Coordinates of C-alpha atoms and ligand atoms in Angstrom, one line a residue:
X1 CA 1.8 51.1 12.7
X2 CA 2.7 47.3 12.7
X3 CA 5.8 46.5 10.5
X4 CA 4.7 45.9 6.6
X5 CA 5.8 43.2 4.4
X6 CA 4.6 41.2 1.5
X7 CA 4.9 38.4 -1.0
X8 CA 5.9 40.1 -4.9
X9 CA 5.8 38.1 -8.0
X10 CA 3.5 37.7 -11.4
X11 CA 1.1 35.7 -11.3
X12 CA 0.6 36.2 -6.9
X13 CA -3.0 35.7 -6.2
X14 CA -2.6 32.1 -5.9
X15 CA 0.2 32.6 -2.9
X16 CA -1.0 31.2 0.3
X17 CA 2.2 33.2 1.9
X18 CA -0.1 36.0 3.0
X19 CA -2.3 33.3 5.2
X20 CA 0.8 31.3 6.6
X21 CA 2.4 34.5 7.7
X22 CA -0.6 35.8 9.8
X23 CA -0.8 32.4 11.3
X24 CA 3.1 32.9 11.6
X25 CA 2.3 36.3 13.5
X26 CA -0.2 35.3 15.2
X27 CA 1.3 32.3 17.1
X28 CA 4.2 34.7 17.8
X29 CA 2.6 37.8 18.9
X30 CA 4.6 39.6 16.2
X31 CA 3.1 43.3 15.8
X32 CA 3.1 42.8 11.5
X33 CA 1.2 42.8 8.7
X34 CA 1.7 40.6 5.3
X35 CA 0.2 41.9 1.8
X36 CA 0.6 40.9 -1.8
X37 CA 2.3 42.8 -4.8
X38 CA 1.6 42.0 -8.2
X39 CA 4.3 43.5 -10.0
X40 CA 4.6 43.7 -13.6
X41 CA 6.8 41.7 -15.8
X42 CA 9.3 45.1 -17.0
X43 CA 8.3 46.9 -13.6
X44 CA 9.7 44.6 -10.3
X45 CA 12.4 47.2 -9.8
X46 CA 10.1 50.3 -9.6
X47 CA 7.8 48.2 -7.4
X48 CA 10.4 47.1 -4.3
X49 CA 11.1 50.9 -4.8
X50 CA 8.1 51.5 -4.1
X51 CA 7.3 49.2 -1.2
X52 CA 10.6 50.4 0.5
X53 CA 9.3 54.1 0.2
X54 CA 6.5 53.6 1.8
X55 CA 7.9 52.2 4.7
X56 CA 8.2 48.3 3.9
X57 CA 10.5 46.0 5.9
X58 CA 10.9 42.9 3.8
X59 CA 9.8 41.0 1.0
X60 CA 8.6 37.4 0.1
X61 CA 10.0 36.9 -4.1
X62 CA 8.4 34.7 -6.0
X63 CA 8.2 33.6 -10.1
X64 CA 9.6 35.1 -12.5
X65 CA 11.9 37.8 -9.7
X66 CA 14.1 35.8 -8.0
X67 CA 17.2 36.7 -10.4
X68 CA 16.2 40.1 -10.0
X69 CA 15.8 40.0 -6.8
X70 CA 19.6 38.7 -6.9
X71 CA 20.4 42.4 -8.5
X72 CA 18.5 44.3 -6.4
X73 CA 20.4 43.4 -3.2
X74 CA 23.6 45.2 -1.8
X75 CA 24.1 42.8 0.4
X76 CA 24.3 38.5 0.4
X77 CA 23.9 35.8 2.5
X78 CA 26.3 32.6 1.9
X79 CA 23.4 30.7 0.2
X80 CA 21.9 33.6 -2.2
X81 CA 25.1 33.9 -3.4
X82 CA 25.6 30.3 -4.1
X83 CA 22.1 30.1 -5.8
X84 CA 22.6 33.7 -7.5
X85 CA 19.2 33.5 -6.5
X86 CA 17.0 35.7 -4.1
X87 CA 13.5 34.8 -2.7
X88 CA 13.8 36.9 0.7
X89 CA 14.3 40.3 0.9
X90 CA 14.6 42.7 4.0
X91 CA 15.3 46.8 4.6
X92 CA 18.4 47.2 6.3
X93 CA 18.7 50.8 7.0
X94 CA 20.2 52.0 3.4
X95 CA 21.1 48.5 2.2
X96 CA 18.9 45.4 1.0
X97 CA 20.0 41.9 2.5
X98 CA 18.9 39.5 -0.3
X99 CA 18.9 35.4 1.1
X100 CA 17.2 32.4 -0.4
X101 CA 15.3 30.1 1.8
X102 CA 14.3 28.0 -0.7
X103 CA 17.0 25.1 -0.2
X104 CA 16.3 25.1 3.5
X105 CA 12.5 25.2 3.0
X106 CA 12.5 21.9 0.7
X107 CA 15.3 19.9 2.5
X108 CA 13.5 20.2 6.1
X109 CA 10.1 19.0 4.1
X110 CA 11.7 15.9 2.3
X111 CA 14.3 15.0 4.9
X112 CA 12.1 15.7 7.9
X113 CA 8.8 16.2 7.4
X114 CA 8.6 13.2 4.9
X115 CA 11.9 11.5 6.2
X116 CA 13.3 10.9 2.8
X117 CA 17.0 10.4 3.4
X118 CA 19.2 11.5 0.2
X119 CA 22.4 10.8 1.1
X120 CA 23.8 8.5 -1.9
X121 CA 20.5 8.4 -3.9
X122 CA 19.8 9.7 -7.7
X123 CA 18.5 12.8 -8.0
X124 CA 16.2 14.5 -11.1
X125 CA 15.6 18.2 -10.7
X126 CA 13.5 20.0 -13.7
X127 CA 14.0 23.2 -14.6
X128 CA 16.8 25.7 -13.7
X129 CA 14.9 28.7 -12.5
X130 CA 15.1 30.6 -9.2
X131 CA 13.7 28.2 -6.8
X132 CA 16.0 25.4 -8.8
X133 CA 19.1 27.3 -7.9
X134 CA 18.1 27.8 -4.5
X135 CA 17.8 24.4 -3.9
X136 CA 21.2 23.0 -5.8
X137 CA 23.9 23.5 -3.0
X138 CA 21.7 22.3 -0.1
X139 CA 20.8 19.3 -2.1
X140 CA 24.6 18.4 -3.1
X141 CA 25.2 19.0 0.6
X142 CA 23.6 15.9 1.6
X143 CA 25.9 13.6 -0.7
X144 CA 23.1 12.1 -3.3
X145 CA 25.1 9.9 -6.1
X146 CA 23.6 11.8 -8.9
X147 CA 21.9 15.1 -9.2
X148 CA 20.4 15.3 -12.6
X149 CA 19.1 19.2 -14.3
X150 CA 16.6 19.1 -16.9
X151 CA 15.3 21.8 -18.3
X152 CA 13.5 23.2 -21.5
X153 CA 16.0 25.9 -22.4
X154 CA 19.2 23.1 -22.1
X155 CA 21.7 26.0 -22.1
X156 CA 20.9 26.7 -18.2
X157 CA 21.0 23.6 -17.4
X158 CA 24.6 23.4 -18.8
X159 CA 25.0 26.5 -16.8
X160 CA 23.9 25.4 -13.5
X161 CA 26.2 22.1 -13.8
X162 CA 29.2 24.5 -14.5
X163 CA 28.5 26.9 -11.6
X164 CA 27.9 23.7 -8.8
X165 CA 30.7 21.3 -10.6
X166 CA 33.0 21.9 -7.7
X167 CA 30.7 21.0 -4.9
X168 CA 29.6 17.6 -6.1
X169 CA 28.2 15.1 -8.6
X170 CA 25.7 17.1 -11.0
X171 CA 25.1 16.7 -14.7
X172 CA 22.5 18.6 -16.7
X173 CA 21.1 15.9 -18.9
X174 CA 18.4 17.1 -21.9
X175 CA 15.0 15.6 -21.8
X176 CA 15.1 13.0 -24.5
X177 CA 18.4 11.5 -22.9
X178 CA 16.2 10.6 -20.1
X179 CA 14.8 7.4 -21.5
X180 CA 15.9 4.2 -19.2
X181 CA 17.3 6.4 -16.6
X182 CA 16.0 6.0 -13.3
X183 CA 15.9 8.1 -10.4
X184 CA 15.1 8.1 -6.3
X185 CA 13.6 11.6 -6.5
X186 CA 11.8 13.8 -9.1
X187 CA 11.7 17.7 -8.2
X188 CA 9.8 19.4 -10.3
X189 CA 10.9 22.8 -9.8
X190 CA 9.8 24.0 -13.7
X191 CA 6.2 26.8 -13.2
X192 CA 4.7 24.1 -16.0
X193 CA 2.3 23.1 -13.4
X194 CA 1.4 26.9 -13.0
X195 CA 0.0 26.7 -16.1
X196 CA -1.2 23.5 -16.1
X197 CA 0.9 21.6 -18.3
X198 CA 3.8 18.8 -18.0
X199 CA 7.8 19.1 -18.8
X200 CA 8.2 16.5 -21.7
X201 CA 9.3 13.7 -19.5
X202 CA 9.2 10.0 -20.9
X203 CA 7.6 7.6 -18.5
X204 CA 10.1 5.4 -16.6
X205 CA 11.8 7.5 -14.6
X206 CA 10.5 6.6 -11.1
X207 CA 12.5 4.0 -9.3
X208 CA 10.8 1.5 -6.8
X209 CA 10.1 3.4 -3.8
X210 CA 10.7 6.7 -5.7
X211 CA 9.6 10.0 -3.9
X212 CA 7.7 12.8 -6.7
X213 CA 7.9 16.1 -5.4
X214 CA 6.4 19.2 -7.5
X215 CA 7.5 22.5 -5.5
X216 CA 3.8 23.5 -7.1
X217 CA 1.2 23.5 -4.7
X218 CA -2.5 23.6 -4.8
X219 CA -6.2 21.8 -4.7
X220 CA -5.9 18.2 -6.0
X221 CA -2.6 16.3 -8.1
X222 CA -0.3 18.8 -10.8
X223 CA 0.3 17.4 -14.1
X224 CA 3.3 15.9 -12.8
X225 CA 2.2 14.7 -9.9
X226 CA -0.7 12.4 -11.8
X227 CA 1.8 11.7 -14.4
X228 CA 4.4 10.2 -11.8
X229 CA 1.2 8.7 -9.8
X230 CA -0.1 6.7 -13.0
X231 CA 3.2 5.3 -13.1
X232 CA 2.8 3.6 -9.9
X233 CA 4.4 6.5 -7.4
X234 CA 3.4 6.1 -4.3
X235 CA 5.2 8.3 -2.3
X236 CA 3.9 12.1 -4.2
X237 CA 4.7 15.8 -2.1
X238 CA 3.1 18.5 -3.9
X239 CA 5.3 21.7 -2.2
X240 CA 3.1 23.3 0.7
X241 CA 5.5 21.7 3.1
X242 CA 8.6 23.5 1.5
X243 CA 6.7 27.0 1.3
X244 CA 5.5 26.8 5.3
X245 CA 9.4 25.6 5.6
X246 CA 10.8 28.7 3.5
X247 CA 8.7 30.9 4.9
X248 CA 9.4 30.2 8.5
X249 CA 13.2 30.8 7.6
X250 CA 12.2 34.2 6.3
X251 CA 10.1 35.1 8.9
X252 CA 12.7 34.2 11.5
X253 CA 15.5 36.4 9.2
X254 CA 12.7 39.2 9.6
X255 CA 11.4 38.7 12.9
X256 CA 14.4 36.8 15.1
X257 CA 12.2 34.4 15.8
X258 CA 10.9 30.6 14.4
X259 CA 7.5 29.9 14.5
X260 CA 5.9 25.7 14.4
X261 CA 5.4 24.8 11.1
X262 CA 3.1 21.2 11.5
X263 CA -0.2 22.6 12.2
X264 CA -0.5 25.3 9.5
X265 CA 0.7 22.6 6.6
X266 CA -1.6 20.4 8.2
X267 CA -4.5 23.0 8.2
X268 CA -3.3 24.2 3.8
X269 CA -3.3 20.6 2.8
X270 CA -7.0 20.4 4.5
X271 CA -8.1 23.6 2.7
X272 CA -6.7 22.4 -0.8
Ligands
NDP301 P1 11.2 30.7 -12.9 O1 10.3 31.5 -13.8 O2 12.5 31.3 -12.4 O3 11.7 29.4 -13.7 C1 10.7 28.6 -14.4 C2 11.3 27.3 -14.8 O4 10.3 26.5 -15.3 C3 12.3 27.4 -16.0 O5 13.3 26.5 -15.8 C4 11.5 27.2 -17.2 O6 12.2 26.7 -18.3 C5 10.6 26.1 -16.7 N1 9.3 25.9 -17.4 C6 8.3 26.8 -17.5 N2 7.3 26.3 -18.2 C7 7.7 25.1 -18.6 C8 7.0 24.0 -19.4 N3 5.8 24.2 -19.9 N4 7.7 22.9 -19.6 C9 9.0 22.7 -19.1 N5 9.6 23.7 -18.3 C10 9.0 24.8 -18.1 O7 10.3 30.2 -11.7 P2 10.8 29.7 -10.3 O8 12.0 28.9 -10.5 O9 10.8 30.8 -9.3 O10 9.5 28.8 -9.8 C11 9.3 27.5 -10.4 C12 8.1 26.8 -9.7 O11 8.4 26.5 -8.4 C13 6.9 27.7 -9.6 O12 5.8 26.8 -9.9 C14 6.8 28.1 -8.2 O13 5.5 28.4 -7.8 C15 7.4 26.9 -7.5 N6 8.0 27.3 -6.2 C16 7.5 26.8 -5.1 C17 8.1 27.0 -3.9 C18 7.5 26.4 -2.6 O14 7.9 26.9 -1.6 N7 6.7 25.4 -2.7 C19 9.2 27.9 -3.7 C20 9.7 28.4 -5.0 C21 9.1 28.1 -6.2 P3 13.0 27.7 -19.3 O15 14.3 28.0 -18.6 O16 13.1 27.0 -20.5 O17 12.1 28.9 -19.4

């Protein structure tokens, strides 16, 4: 029986983790197999239960689990317990290793894949869900002046600036005390784009030579990303690199082993 894993959140079918990990295991030779779970909103806990009893080996979370995710593991690395976030999951024997490979996944797409350098430059991330705390640390790592939170419910953005005030510059800012502020990169990390909508950002935001990144991916431009494109953006990411990048950090904490990345973003943005 080849090892089992799989991708769990709510809403899944969209997830093109299923497709990038067979290419993953394919290019490998990795004896595995990749499903999806959708699990429902009261019933994640029942459903890694579940998975694990019937012989699963690790788990892909994504919206709304990764807090829960956080309380479901017995065990941490360094980064899932900076972001007191979890978007990787694997068996261990009796205990459940809980990491978050988010922050990796989207600094090797900016910094590398797009070679956006961040080191002194303003920084807006919206929203302060899972994949936003993932990403915090690794983003104040690289020395950016600002770091900026926005989010709809202010209180976690106040929050997140209390948790992360030691390890650099970050303020959470509400959205109407963004007019005439400017910034060097936009994350969208909110799930409005999942939905199709926008976060109520006021136009003006975008510096010259501004990078707008939505960790959303999909077939054609988000909400954001036409918003921050009719503003004269010309430098727009929608986040297929950061999920090939994430998930090749997984699949090496699973497997031992890091597969090439290029040609399978190159072959999702083709297919979008
Ligand atoms: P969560 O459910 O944990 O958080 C959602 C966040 O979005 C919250 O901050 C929420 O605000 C905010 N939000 C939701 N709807 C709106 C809206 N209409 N306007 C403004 N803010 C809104 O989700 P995750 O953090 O796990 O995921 C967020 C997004 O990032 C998803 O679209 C997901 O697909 C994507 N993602 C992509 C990855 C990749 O590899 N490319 C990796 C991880 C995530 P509030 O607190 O007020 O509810």
């Amino acid at each position: 029986m080849p090892d089992h894993y799989a991708v769990i959140g709510n809403p899944v079918a969209h997830s093109k983790s299923p497709l990038i990990h067979a290419e993953f295991s394919r290019q490998t030779g990795q004896d595995m197999r990749y499903g999806t779970i959708l699990a429902p909103m009261e019933g994640f806990f029942l459903a890694v239960a579940d998975f694990w009893r019937h012989g699963g080996k690790g788990l892909n979370v994504t919206v709304p689990f990764k807090l829960e995710a956080f309380k479901i593991a017995t065990r941490l690395t360094g980064r899932a317990e900076a972001a007191q976030a979890v978007n990787t999951l694997v068996l261990e024997g009796e205990a459940i290793l809980g990491d978050n490979t988010d922050g990796a996944g989207l600094l090797q797409d900016i910094t590398v894949n797009l070679g956006v350098a961040l080191a002194g430059k303003r920084i807006l991330l919206i929203g302060a869900g899972g994949a936003a705390r993932g990403v915090i640390m690794p983003l104040l790592e690289r020395e950016p002046c600002i770091l900026a939170i926005a989010n709809r419910t202010q209180e976690k953005a106040y929050d997140l600036q209390r948790q992360f005030a030691g390890s650099g510059n970050i303020v959470a800012i509400d959205y109407t005390d963004l007019h005439g502020e400017q910034f060097d990169l936009v994350i969208n990390a909110t799930s409005a784009s999942l939905h199709g909508e926008l976060p109520p950002l006021p136009t003006g935001i975008f510096a010259g030579e501004s990078l707008a990144y939505d960790m959303m991916y999909g077939s054609g431009h988000t909400p954001f990303l036409q918003f921050a494109k009719m503003q004269g953006v010309a430098r727009l990411a929608d986040g297929v690199g950061m999920l090939v990048e994430q998930a090749a950090e997984s699949f090496f904490l699973w497997r031992g082993i890091r597969p090439r990345t290029h040609g399978i973003i190159e072959t999702l943005r083709s297919h979008a």
